[in-house]
Amino acid sequence: MAEIFKINDSHGNEVEMELIDKLKLDDKEYIIAGPKNANEAYAYRVTRLNNEIQYTSISRGDEFNKVLKAYNKTA
């Protein structure tokens, strides 16, 4: 069974996401996830603060390219 979690999109709407993969890169945690029952996937940096997990979307730039490259090696 897939791991499901919820995030708020840029409009403040709650979206159910399905975990696709977890990665560790340069001492940082990342996940690849997509909306439940969809063919889309996004990369998020995982930050843990005061027993709370935050997911920060990374959609472009060097950080995104590193994560995408690492994911493609494991996929």
GROMACS .gro file of C-alpha atoms in nm:
model
   75
    1MET     CA    1   0.000   0.000   0.000
    2ALA     CA    2   0.134   0.341  -0.099
    3GLU     CA    3   0.210   0.606   0.161
    4ILE     CA    4  -0.037   0.896   0.132
    5PHE     CA    5   0.013   1.241   0.285
    6LYS     CA    6  -0.145   1.582   0.241
    7ILE     CA    7   0.004   1.915   0.135
    8ASN     CA    8  -0.137   2.259   0.069
    9ASP     CA    9  -0.088   2.379  -0.287
   10SER     CA   10   0.002   2.736  -0.385
   11HIS     CA   11  -0.367   2.830  -0.362
   12GLY     CA   12  -0.407   2.688  -0.011
   13ASN     CA   13  -0.604   2.382  -0.127
   14GLU     CA   14  -0.533   2.051   0.045
   15VAL     CA   15  -0.406   1.786  -0.197
   16GLU     CA   16  -0.353   1.415  -0.127
   17MET     CA   17  -0.011   1.306  -0.246
   18GLU     CA   18   0.129   0.959  -0.301
   19LEU     CA   19   0.491   0.892  -0.207
   20ILE     CA   20   0.688   0.757  -0.504
   21ASP     CA   21   1.045   0.756  -0.372
   22LYS     CA   22   1.276   0.892  -0.099
   23LEU     CA   23   1.628   1.018  -0.166
   24LYS     CA   24   1.920   1.141   0.042
   25LEU     CA   25   2.154   1.377  -0.137
   26ASP     CA   26   2.422   1.610   0.002
   27ASP     CA   27   2.300   1.543   0.360
   28LYS     CA   28   1.946   1.653   0.269
   29GLU     CA   29   1.630   1.445   0.239
   30TYR     CA   30   1.405   1.461  -0.065
   31ILE     CA   31   1.092   1.287  -0.177
   32ILE     CA   32   0.935   1.235  -0.516
   33ALA     CA   33   0.557   1.245  -0.491
   34GLY     CA   34   0.253   1.302  -0.705
   35PRO     CA   35  -0.119   1.363  -0.666
   36LYS     CA   36  -0.304   1.042  -0.582
   37ASN     CA   37  -0.420   0.857  -0.897
   38ALA     CA   38  -0.238   1.095  -1.133
   39ASN     CA   39   0.056   1.061  -1.371
   40GLU     CA   40   0.239   1.365  -1.233
   41ALA     CA   41   0.537   1.376  -1.000
   42TYR     CA   42   0.712   1.654  -0.809
   43ALA     CA   43   1.030   1.684  -0.602
   44TYR     CA   44   1.020   1.814  -0.244
   45ARG     CA   45   1.295   1.890   0.008
   46VAL     CA   46   1.210   1.743   0.349
   47THR     CA   47   1.275   1.960   0.654
   48ARG     CA   48   1.215   1.844   1.011
   49LEU     CA   49   1.154   2.117   1.267
   50ASN     CA   50   1.012   2.069   1.619
   51ASN     CA   51   0.880   1.719   1.540
   52GLU     CA   52   0.702   1.855   1.233
   53ILE     CA   53   0.780   1.764   0.874
   54GLN     CA   54   0.775   2.033   0.606
   55TYR     CA   55   0.783   1.963   0.233
   56THR     CA   56   0.927   2.242   0.018
   57SER     CA   57   0.868   2.211  -0.354
   58ILE     CA   58   1.175   2.234  -0.574
   59SER     CA   59   1.077   2.273  -0.935
   60ARG     CA   60   1.382   2.418  -1.108
   61GLY     CA   61   1.743   2.514  -1.071
   62ASP     CA   62   2.055   2.326  -0.966
   63GLU     CA   63   1.894   2.158  -0.665
   64PHE     CA   64   1.609   2.022  -0.877
   65ASN     CA   65   1.849   1.899  -1.146
   66LYS     CA   66   2.060   1.712  -0.886
   67VAL     CA   67   1.752   1.545  -0.738
   68LEU     CA   68   1.615   1.453  -1.081
   69LYS     CA   69   1.949   1.303  -1.185
   70ALA     CA   70   1.972   1.099  -0.861
   71TYR     CA   71   1.612   0.979  -0.897
   72ASN     CA   72   1.665   0.871  -1.258
   73LYS     CA   73   1.963   0.660  -1.145
   74THR     CA   74   1.746   0.473  -0.893
   75ALA     CA   75   1.429   0.443  -1.103
   0.00000   0.00000   0.00000
